[in-house]
PDB file of C-alpha atoms in Angstrom:
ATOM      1  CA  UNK P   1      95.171 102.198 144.929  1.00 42.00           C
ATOM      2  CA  UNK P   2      94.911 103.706 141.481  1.00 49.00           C
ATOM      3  CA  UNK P   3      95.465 102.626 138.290  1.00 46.00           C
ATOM      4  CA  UNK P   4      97.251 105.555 137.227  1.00 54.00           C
ATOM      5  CA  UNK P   5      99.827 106.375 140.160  1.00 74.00           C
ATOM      6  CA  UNK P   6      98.471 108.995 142.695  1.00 85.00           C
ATOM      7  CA  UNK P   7      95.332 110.567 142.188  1.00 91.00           C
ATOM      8  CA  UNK P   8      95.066 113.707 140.882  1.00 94.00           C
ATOM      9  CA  UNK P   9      92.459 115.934 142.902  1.00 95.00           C
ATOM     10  CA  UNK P  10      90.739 119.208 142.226  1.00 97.00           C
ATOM     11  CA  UNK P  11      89.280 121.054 145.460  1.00 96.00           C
ATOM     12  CA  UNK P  12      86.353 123.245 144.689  1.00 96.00           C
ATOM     13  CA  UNK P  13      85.287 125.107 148.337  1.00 95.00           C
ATOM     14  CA  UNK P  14      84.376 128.617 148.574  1.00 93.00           C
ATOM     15  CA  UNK P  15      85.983 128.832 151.943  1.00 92.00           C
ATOM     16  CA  UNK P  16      89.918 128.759 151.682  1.00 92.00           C
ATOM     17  CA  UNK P  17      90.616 127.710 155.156  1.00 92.00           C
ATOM     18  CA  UNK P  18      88.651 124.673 154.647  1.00 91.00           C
ATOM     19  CA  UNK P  19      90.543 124.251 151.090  1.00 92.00           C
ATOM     20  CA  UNK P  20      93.649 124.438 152.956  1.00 91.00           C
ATOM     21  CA  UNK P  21      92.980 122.150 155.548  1.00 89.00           C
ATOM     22  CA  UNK P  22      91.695 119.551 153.459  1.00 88.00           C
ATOM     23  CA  UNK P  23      94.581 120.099 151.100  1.00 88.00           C
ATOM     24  CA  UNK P  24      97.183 119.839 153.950  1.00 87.00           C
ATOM     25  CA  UNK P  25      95.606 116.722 155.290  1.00 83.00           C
ATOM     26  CA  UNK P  26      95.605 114.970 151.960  1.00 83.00           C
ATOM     27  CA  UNK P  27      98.934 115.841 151.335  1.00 79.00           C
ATOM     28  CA  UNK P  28     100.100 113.585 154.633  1.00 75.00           C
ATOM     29  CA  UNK P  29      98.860 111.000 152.308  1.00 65.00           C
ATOM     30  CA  UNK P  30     101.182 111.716 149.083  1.00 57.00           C
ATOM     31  CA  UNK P  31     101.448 107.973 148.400  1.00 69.00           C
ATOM     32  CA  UNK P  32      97.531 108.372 147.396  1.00 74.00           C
ATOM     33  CA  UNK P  33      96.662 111.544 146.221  1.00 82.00           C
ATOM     34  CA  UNK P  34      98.027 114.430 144.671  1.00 88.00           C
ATOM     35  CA  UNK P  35      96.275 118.204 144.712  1.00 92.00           C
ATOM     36  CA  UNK P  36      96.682 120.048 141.320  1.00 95.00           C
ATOM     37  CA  UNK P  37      94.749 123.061 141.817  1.00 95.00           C
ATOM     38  CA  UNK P  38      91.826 124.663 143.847  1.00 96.00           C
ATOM     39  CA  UNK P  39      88.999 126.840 143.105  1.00 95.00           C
ATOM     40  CA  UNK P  40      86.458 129.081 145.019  1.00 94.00           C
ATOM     41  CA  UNK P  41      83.826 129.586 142.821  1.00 92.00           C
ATOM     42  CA  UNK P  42      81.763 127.500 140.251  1.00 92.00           C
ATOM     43  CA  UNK P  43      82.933 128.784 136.591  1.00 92.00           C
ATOM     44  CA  UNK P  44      86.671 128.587 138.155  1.00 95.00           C
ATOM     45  CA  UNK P  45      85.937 125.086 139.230  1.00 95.00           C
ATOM     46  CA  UNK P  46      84.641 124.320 135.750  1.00 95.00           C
ATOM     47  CA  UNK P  47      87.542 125.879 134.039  1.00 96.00           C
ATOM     48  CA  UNK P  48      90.291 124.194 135.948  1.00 97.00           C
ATOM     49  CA  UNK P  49      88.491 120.699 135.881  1.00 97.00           C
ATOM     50  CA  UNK P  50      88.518 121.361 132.031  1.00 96.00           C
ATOM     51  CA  UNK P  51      92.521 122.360 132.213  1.00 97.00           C
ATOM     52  CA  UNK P  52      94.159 120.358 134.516  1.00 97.00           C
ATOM     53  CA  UNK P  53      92.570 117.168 133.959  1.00 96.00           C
ATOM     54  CA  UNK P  54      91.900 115.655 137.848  1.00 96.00           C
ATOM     55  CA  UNK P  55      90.296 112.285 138.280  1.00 95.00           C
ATOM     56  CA  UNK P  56      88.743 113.483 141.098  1.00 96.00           C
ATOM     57  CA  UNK P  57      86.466 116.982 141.983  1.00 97.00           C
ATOM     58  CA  UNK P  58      86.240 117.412 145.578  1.00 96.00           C
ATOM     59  CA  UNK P  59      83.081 119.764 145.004  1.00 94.00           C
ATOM     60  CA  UNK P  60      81.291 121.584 147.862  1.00 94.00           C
ATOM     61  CA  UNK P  61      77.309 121.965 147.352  1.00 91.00           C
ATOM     62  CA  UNK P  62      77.229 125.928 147.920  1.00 86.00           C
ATOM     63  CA  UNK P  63      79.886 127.148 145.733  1.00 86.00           C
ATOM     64  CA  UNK P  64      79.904 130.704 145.697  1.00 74.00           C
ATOM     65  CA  UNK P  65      76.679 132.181 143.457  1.00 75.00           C
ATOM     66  CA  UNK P  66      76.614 129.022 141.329  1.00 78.00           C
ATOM     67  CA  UNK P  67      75.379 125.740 142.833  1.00 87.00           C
ATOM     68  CA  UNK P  68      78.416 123.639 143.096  1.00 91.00           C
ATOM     69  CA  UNK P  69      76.063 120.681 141.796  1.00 90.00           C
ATOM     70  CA  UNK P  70      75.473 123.316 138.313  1.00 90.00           C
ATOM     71  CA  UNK P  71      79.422 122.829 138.271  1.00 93.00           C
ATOM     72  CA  UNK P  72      79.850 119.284 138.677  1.00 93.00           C
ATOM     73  CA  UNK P  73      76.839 118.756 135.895  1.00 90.00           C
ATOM     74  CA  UNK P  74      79.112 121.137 133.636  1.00 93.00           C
ATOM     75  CA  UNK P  75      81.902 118.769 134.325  1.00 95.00           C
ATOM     76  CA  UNK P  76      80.689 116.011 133.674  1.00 91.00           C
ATOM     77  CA  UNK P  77      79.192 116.743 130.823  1.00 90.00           C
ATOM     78  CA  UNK P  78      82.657 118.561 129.342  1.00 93.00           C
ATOM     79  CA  UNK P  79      84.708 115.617 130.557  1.00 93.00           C
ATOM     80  CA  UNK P  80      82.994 112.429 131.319  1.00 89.00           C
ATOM     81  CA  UNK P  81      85.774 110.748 132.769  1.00 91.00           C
ATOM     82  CA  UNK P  82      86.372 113.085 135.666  1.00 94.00           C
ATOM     83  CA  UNK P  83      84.472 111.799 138.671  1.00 94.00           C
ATOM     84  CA  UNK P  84      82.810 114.215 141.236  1.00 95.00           C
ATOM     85  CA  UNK P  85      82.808 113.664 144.466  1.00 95.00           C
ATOM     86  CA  UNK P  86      80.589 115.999 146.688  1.00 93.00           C
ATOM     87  CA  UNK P  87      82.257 116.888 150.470  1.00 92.00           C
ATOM     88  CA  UNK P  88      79.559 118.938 152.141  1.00 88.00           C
ATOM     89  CA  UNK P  89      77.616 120.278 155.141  1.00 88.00           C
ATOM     90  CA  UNK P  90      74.385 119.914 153.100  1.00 81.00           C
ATOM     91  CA  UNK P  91      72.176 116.287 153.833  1.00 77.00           C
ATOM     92  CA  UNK P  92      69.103 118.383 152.165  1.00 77.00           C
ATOM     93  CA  UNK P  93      67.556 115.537 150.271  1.00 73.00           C
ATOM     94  CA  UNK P  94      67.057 117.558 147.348  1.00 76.00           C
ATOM     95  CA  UNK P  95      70.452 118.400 147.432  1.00 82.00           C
ATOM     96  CA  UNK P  96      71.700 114.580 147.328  1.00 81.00           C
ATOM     97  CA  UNK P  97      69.411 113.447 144.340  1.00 78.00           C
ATOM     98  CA  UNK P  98      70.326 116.658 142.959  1.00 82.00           C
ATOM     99  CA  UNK P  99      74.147 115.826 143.219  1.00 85.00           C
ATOM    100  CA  UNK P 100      73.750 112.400 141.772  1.00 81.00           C
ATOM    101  CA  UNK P 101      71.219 113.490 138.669  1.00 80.00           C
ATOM    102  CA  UNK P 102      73.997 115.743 138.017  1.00 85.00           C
ATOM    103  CA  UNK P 103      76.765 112.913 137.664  1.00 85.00           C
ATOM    104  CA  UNK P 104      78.447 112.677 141.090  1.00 88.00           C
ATOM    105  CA  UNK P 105      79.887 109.663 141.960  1.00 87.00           C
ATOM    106  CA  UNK P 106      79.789 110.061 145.753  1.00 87.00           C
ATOM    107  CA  UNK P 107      78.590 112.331 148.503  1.00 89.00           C
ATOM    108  CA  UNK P 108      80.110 112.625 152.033  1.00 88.00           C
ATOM    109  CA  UNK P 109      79.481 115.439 154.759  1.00 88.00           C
ATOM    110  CA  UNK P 110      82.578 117.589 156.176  1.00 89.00           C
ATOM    111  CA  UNK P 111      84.185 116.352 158.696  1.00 83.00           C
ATOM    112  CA  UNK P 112      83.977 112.660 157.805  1.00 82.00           C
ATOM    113  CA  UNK P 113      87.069 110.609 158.707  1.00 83.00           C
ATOM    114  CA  UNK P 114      90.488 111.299 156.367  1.00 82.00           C
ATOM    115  CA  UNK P 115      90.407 107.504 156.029  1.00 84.00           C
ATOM    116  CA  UNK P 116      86.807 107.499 154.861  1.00 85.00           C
ATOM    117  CA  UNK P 117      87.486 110.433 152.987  1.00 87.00           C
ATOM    118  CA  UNK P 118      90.804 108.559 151.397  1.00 86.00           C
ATOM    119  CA  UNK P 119      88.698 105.359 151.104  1.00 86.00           C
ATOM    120  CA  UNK P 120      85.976 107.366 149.154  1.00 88.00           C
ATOM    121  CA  UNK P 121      88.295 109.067 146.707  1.00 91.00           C
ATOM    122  CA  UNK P 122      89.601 105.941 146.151  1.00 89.00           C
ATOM    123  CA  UNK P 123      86.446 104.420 145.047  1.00 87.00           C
ATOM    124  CA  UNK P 124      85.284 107.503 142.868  1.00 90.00           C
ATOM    125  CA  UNK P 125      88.433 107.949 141.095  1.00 90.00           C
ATOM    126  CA  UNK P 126      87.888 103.940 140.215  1.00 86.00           C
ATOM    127  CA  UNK P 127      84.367 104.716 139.204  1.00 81.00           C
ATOM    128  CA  UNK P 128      82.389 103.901 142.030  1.00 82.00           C
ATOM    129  CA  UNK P 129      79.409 105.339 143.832  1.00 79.00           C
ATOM    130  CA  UNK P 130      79.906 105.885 147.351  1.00 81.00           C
ATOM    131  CA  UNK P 131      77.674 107.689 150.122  1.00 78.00           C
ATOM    132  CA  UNK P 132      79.202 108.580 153.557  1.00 72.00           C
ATOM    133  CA  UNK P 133      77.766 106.773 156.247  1.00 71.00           C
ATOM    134  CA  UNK P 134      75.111 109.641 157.014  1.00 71.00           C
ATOM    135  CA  UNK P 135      74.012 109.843 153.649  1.00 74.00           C
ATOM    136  CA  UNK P 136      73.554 105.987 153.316  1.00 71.00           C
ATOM    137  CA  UNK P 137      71.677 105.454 156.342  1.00 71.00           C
ATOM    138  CA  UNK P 138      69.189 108.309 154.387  1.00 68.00           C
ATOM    139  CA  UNK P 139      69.021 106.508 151.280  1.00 67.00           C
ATOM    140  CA  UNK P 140      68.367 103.155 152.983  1.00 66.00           C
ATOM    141  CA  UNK P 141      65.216 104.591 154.889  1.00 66.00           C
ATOM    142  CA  UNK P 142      63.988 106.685 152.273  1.00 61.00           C
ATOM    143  CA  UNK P 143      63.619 103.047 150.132  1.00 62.00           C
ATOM    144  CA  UNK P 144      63.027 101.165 152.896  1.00 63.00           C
ATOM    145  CA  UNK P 145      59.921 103.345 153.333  1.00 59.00           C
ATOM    146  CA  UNK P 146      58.720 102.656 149.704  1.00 56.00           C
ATOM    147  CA  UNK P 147      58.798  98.813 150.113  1.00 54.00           C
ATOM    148  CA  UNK P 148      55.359  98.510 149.794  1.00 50.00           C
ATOM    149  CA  UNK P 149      55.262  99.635 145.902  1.00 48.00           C
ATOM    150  CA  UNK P 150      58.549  98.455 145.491  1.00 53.00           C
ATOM    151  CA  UNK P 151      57.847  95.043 143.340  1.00 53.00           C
ATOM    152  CA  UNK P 152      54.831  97.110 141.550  1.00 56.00           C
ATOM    153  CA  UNK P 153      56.844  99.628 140.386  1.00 66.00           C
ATOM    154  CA  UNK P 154      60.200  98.333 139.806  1.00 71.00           C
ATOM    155  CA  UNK P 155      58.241  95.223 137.757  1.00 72.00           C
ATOM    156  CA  UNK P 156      56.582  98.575 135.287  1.00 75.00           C
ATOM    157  CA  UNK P 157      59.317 100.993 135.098  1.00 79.00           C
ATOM    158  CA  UNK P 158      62.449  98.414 134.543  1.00 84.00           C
ATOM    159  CA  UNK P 159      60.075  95.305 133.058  1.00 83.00           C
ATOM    160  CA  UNK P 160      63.798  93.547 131.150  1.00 87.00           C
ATOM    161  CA  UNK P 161      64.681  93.308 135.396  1.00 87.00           C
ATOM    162  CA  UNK P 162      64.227  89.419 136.637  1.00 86.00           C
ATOM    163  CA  UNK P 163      62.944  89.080 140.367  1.00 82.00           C
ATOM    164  CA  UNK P 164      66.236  88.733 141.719  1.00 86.00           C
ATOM    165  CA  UNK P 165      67.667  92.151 139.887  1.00 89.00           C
ATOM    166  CA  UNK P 166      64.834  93.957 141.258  1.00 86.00           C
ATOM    167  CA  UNK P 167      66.420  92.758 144.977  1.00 85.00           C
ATOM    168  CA  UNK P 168      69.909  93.024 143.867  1.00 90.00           C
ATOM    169  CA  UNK P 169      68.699  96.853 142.371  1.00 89.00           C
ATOM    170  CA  UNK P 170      66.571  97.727 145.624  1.00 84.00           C
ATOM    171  CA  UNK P 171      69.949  96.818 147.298  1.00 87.00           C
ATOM    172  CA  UNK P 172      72.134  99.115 145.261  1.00 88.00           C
ATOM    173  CA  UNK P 173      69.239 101.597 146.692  1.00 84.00           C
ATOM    174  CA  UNK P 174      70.069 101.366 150.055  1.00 79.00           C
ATOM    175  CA  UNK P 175      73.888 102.114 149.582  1.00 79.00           C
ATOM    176  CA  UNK P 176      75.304  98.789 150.248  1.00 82.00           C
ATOM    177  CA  UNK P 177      78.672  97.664 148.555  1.00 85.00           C
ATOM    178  CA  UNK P 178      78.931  94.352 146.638  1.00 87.00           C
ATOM    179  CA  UNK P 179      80.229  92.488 149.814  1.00 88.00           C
ATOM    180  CA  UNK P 180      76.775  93.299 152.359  1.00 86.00           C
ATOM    181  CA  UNK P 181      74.919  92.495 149.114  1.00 89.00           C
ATOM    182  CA  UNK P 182      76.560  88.971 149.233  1.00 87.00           C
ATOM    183  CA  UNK P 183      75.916  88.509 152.991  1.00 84.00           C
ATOM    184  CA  UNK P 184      72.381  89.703 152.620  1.00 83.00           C
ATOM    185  CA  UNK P 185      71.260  87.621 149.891  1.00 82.00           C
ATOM    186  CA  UNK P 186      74.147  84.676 150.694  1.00 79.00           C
ATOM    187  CA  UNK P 187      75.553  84.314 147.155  1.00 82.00           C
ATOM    188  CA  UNK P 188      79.510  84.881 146.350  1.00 86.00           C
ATOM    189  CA  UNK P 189      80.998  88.827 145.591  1.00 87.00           C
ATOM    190  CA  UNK P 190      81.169  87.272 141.453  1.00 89.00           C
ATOM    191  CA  UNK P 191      77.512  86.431 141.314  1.00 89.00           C
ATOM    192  CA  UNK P 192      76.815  90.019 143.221  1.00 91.00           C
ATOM    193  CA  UNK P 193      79.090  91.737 140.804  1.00 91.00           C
ATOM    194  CA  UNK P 194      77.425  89.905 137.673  1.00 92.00           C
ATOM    195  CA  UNK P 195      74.122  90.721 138.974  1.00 92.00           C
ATOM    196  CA  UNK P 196      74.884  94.561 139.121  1.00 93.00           C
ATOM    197  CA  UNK P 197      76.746  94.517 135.835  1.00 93.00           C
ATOM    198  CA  UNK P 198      73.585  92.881 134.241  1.00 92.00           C
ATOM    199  CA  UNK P 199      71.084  95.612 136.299  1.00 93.00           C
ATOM    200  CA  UNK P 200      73.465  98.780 135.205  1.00 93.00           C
ATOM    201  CA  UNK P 201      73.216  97.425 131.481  1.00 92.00           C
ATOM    202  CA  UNK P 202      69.325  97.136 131.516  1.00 91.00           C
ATOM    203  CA  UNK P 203      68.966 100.125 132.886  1.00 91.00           C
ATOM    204  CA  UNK P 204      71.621 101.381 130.590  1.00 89.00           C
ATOM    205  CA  UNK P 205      72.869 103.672 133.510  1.00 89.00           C
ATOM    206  CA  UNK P 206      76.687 104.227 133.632  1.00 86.00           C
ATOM    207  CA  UNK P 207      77.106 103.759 137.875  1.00 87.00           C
ATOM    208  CA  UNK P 208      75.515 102.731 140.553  1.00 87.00           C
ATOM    209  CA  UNK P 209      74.697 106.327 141.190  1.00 85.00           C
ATOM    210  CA  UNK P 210      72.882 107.025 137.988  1.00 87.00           C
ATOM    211  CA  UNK P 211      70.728 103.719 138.618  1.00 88.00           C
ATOM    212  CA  UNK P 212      69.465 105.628 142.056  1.00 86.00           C
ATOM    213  CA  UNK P 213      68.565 108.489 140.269  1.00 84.00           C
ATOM    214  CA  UNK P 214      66.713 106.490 137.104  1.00 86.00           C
ATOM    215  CA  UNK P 215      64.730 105.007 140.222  1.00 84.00           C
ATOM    216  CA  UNK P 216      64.292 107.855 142.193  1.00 77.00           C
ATOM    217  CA  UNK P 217      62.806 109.512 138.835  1.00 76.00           C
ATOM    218  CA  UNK P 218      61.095 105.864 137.861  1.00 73.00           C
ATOM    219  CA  UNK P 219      58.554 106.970 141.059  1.00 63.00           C
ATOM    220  CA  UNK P 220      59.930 107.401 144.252  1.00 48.00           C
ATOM    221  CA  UNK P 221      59.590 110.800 144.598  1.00 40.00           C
ATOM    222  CA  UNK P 222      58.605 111.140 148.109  1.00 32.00           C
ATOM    223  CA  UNK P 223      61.386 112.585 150.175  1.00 31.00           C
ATOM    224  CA  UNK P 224      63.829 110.769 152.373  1.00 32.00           C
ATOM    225  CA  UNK P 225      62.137 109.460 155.460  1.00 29.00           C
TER     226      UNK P 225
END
């Protein structure tokens, strides 16, 4: 599932028992993951990411005085290659774009599925950008409800974007992985995938989730409907 063996996972929750239970239930899965270390609070988070090296940040949103999205920013920006995924009670909008401006590669509420959760750490630690089912469903409204300046705006702010990428970026938007994209717009997964390589490059973003947040700060800046 990894490149790398089992994935090495950091759990950043203020609340033990939940760090604990999530730890316990991931370690029924040793064949995929691997915890290394835990932390309550937001500089201890920080520090540990920086020490022990996970591919993966399982990152709360409230972490202790410090947002938990300050942390994951710090990480990221101290080690680019370790991916942040945010498992939270928080669907504040704010919180979400916040999360992904920041660098997180994912976002998923507490007490999603262990599969999904599995299935999502999966796709992080492989550099991904997945939203839990919830959180999707958000996105996809919130930009279905800006469809009417869609074209206008995405043809200003991203010009270098052909007609197509605009579709193929609107559809990145709404959450969907490169196999609805295919159904939606009935072209293979390898046309879908060169499609969102070429949009990513334009808009020189690094993921999928960085491209929503150059287009959320492009001009949709209403919130979520």
């Amino acid at each position: 599932m990894h490149g790398k063996g089992r994935i090495r996972i950091l759990l950043a929750d203020a609340h033990p028992l939940f760090r604990d239970g999530l730890a316990a239930a991931l370690r029924l899965h040793d064949d995929a993951a691997e915890i290394v270390g835990q932390a309550g609070y937001a500089a201890e988070a920080v520090r540990k990411a920086i020490e022990l090296q996970p591919d993966v940040v399982l990152m709360d949103v409230q972490l202790g005085e410090t947002s938990g999205i300050e942390a994951a920013r710090d990480i990221v920006e101290a080690c680019p290659h370790i991916h942040i995924l945010m498992v939270t009670n928080s669907d504040d909008d704010d919180a979400v774009m916040a999360a992904i401006r920041a660098g997180a590669r994912g976002y998923l509420l507490k007490g999603s599925d262990k599969q999904v959760l599995l299935r999502a750490i999966a796709a992080v630690a492989s550099g991904e950008a997945i939203f839990g089912a919830a959180i999707a469903r958000k996105l996809a409204l919130y930009f279905d409800s800006m469809k009417a300046t869609k074209k206008p705006m995405l043809e200003e702010a991203f010009p270098s974007l052909t007609e197509r990428e605009q579709d193929i970026l609107e559809l990145i938007c709404s959450g969907l992985p490169n196999e609805e994209i295919a159904r939606r717009i009935n072209v293979s997964i390898k046309t879908v995938r060169n499609h969102v390589s070429n949009v990513l490059n334009k808009l020189q973003a690094e993921d999928r989730a960085q491209a929503i947040a150059l287009v959320k700060e492009a001009g949709f800046r209403s919130s979520f409907a």
